[in-house]
CSV table of C-alpha atoms in Angstrom, one decimal:
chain,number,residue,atom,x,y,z
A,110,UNK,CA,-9.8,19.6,-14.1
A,111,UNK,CA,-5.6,19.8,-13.9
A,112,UNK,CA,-6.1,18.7,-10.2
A,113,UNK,CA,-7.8,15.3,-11.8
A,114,UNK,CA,-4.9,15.0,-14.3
A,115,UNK,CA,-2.6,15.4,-12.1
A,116,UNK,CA,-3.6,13.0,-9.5
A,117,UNK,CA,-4.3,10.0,-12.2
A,118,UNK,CA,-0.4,10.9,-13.7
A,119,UNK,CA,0.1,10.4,-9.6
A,120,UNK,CA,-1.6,7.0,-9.5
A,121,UNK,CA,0.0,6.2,-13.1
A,122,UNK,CA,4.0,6.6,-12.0
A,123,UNK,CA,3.0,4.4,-8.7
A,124,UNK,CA,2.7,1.7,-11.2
A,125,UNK,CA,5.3,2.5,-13.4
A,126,UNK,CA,3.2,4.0,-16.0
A,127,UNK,CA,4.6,7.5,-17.7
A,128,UNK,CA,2.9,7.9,-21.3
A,129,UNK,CA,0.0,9.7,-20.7
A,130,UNK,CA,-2.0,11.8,-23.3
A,131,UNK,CA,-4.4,14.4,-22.6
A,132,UNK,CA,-7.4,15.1,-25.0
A,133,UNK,CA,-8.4,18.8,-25.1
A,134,UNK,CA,-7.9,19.6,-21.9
A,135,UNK,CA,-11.1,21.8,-20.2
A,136,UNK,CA,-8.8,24.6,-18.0
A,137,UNK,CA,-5.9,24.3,-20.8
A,138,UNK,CA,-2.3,23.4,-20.8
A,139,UNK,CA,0.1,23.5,-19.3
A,140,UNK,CA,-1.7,23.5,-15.8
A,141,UNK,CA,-0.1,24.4,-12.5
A,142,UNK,CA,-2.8,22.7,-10.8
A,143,UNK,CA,-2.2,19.5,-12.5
A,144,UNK,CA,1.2,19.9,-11.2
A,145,UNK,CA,0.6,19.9,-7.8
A,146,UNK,CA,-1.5,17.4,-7.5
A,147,UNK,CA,0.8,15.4,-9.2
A,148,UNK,CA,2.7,15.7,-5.8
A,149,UNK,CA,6.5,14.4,-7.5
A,150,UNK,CA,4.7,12.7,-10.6
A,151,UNK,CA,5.6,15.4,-12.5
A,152,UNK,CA,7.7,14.2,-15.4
A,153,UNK,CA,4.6,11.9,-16.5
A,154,UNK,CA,3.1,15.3,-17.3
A,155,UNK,CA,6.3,16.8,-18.9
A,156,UNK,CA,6.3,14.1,-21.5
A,157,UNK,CA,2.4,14.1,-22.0
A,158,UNK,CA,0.5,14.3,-25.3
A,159,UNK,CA,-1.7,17.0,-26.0
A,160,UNK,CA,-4.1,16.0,-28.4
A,161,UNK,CA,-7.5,17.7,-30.1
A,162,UNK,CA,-9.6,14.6,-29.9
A,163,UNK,CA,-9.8,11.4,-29.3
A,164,UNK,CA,-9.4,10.0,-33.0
A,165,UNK,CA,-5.9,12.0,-32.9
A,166,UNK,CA,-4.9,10.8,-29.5
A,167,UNK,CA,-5.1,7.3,-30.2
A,168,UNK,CA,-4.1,7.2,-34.1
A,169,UNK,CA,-1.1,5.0,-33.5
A,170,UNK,CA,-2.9,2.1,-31.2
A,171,UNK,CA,-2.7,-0.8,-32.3
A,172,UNK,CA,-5.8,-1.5,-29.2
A,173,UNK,CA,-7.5,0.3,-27.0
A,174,UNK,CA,-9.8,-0.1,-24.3
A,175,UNK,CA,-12.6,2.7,-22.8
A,176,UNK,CA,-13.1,2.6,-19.3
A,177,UNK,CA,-17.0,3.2,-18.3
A,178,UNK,CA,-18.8,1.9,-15.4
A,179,UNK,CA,-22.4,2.5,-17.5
A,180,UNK,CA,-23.9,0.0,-19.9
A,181,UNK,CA,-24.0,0.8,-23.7
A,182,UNK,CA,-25.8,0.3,-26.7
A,183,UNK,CA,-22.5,-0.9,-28.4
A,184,UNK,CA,-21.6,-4.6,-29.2
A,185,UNK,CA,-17.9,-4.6,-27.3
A,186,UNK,CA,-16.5,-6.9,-25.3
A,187,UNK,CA,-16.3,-6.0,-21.8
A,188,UNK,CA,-13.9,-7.2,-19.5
A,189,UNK,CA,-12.5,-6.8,-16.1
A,190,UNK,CA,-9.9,-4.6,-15.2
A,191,UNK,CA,-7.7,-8.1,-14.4
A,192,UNK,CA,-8.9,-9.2,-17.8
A,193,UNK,CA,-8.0,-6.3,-19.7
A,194,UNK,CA,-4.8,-6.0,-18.1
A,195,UNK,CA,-3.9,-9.4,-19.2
A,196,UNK,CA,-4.8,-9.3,-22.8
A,197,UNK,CA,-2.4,-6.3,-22.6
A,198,UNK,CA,0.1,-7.9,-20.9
A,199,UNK,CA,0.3,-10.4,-24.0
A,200,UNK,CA,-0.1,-7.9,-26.8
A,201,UNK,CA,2.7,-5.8,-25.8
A,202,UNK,CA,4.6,-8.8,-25.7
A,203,UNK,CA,4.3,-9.2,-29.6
A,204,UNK,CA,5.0,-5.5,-29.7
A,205,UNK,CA,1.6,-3.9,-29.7
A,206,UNK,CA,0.8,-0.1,-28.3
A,207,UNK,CA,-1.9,-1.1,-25.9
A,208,UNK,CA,-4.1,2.8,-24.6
A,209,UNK,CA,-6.6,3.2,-22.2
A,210,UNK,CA,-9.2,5.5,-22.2
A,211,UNK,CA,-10.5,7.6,-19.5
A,212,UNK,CA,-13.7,9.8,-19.9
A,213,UNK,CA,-13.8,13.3,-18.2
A,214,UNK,CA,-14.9,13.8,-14.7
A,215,UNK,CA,-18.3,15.1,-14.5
A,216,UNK,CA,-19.9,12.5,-17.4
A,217,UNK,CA,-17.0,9.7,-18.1
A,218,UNK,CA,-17.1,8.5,-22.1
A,219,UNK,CA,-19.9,8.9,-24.5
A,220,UNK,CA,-21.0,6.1,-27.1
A,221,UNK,CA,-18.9,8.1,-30.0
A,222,UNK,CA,-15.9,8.4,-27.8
A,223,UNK,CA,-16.4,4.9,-27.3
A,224,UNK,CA,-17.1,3.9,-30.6
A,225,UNK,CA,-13.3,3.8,-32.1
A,226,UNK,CA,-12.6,1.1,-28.7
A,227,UNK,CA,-11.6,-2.4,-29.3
A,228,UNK,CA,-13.0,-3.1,-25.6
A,229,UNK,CA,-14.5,-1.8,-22.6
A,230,UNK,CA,-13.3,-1.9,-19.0
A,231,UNK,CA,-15.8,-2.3,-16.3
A,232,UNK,CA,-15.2,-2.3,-13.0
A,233,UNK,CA,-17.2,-4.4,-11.0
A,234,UNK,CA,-18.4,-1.5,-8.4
A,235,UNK,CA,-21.5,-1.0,-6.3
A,236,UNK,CA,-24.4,-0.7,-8.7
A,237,UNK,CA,-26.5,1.8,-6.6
A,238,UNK,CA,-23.0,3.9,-6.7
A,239,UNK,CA,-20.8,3.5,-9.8
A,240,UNK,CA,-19.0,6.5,-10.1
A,241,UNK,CA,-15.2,6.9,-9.9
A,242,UNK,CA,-12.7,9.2,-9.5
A,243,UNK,CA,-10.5,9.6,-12.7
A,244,UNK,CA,-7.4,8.6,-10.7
A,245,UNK,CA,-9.0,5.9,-8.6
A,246,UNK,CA,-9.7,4.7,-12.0
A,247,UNK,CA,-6.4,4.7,-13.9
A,248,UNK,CA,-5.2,3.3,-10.0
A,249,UNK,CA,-7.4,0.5,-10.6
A,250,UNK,CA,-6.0,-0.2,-14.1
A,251,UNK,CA,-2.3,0.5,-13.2
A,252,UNK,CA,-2.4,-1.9,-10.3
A,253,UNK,CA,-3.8,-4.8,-12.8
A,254,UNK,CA,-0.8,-3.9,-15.1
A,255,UNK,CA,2.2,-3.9,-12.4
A,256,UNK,CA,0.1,-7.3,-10.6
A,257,UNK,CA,0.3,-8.7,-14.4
A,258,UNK,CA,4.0,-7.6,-15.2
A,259,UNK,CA,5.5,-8.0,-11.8
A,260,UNK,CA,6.1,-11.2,-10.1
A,261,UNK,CA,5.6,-10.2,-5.9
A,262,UNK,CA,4.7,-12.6,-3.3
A,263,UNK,CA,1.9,-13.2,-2.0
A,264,UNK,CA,2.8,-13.2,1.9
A,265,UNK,CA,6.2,-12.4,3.3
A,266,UNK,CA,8.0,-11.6,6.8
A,267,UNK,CA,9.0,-8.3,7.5
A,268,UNK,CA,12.0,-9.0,9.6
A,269,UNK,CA,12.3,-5.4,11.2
A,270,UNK,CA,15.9,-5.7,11.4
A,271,UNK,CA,16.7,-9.0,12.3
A,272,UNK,CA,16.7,-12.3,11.2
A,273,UNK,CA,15.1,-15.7,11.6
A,274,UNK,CA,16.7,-17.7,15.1
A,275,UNK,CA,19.2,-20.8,13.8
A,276,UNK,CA,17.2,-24.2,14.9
A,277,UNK,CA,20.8,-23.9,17.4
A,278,UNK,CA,19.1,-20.5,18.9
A,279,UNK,CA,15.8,-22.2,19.0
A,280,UNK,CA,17.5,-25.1,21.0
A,281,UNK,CA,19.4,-23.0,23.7
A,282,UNK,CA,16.1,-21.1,24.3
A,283,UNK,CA,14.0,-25.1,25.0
A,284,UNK,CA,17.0,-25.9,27.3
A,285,UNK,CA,16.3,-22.4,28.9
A,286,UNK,CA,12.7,-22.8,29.1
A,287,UNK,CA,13.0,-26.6,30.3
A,288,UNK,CA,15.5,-25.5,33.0
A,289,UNK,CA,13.4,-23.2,34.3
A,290,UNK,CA,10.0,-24.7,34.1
A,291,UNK,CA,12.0,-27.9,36.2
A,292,UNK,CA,13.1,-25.7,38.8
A,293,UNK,CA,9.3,-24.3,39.1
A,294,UNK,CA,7.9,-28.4,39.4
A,295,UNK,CA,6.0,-27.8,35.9
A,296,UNK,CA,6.6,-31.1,34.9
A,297,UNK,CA,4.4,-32.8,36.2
A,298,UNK,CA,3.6,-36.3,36.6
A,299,UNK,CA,6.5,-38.1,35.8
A,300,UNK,CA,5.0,-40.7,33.3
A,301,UNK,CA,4.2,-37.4,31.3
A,302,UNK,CA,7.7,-35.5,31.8
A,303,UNK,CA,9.1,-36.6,28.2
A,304,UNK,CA,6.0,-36.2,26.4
A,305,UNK,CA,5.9,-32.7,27.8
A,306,UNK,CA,9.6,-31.8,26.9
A,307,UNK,CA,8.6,-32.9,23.5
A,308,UNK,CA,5.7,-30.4,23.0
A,309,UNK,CA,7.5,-27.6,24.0
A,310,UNK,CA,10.2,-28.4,21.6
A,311,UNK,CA,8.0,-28.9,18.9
A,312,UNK,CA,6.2,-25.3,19.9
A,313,UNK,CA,9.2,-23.6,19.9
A,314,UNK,CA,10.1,-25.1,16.3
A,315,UNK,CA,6.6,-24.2,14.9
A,316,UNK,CA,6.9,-20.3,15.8
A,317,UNK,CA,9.3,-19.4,13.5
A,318,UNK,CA,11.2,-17.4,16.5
A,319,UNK,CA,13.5,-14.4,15.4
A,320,UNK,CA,16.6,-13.9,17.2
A,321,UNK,CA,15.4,-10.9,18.8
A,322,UNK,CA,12.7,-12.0,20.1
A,323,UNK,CA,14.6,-15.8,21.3
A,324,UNK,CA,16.7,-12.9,23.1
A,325,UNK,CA,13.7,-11.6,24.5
A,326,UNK,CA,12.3,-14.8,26.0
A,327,UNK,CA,15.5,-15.4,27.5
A,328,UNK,CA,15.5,-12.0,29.1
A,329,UNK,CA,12.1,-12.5,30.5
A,330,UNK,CA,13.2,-15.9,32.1
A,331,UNK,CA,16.2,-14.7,33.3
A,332,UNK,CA,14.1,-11.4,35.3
A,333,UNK,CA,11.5,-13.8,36.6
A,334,UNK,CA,14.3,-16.0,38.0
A,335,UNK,CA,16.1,-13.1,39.7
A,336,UNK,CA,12.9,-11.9,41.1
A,337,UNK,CA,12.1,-15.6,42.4
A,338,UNK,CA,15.6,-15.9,44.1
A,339,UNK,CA,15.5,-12.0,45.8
A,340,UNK,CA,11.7,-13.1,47.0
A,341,UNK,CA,13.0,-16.4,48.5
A,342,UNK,CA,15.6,-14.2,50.4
């Protein structure tokens, strides 16, 4: 269906992916419907290859992996999307042109489509309900490539526009805090006063405060002192 081409050129461009080639496609080409579904994808479907078969379509592959989710009568390795993603990673390093096959909607690869495949891709799904989308499957295979080609963090801080508080920042704000927690008789007994101090600091440190929100702490001292001083009025 052009709707299912489109979306996998969709799920291919989100991981930089453009050279796609399409095997004798069922509602023929070009397709409008591929197009929109595509939904701004669309150059990866300019620049795709139109082939008769599969034989043609990957002539000039130096290695190529089918993507089923069945088990076959074939002596293949198979491998993980993470896996095969890897090996790729390596072979297009010495220069290799590296395809990956996707079967047709309704049935996915048969063993003769499978057949001219250096190694199969299986995705390690729910047994009792294999079946995937085309796109979710070239998704799955385009995020192993841009996790294996792309160096990205693990964890990081989204800032929201601002920045981390200086340890100075940090400082006024445990003066603040102290100040005011004196003045409510927190502190309390006085054997304990410094080791108390201490801890706050030591919180305060640990948080990893951004200025905006040292700004707000201070702001929510400052109201609760004002409404303390108009009460004791």
């Amino acid at each position: 269906m052009g709707e299912n081409i489109g979306a996998a050129a969709r799920a291919m461009l989100n991981f930089g992916l453009e050279r796609m080639r399409i095997v004798d496609p069922r509602d023929g080409w070009p397709n409008p419907k591929a197009v929109a579904m595509a939904s701004g994808a669309g150059r990866v479907l300019d620049h795709a290859g139109i082939f008769p078969d599969i034989p043609t379509a990957i002539a000039d592959c130096d290695f190529v992996f089918a993507t089923t989710a069945r088990g076959r009568e074939l002596v293949k390795p198979v491998v993980t999307p993470e896996r095969a993603m890897e090996m790729t990673r390596a072979m297009v390093a010495q220069g290799k042109r590296v395809g990956v096959l996707f079967g047709p909607e309704r049935a996915g690869l048969e063993n003769e489509d499978i057949a001219p495949a250096n190694a199969i891709v299986t995705v390690p799904v729910n047994p009792d309900f294999p079946s995937l989308n085309l796109a979710q499957c070239a998704l799955l295979l385009g995020y192993e490539w841009r996790r294996q080609t792309e160096t990205v963090a693990p964890e990081v801080m989204g800032l929201a526009r601002t920045d981390f508080a200086t340890r100075a920042e940090v400082e006024r704000l445990s003066d603040h805090f102290e100040e005011r927690l004196e003045a409510a008789g927190f502190f309390f007994p006085p054997d304990k006063v410094a080791h108390m101090k201490l801890n706050l600091r030591n919180m305060f440190a640990r948080l990893g405060l951004t200025r905006a929100e040292v700004q707000t702490f201070h702001g929510m001292l400052r109201q609760i002192a004002y409404k303390l001083r108009q009460q004791g009025e």
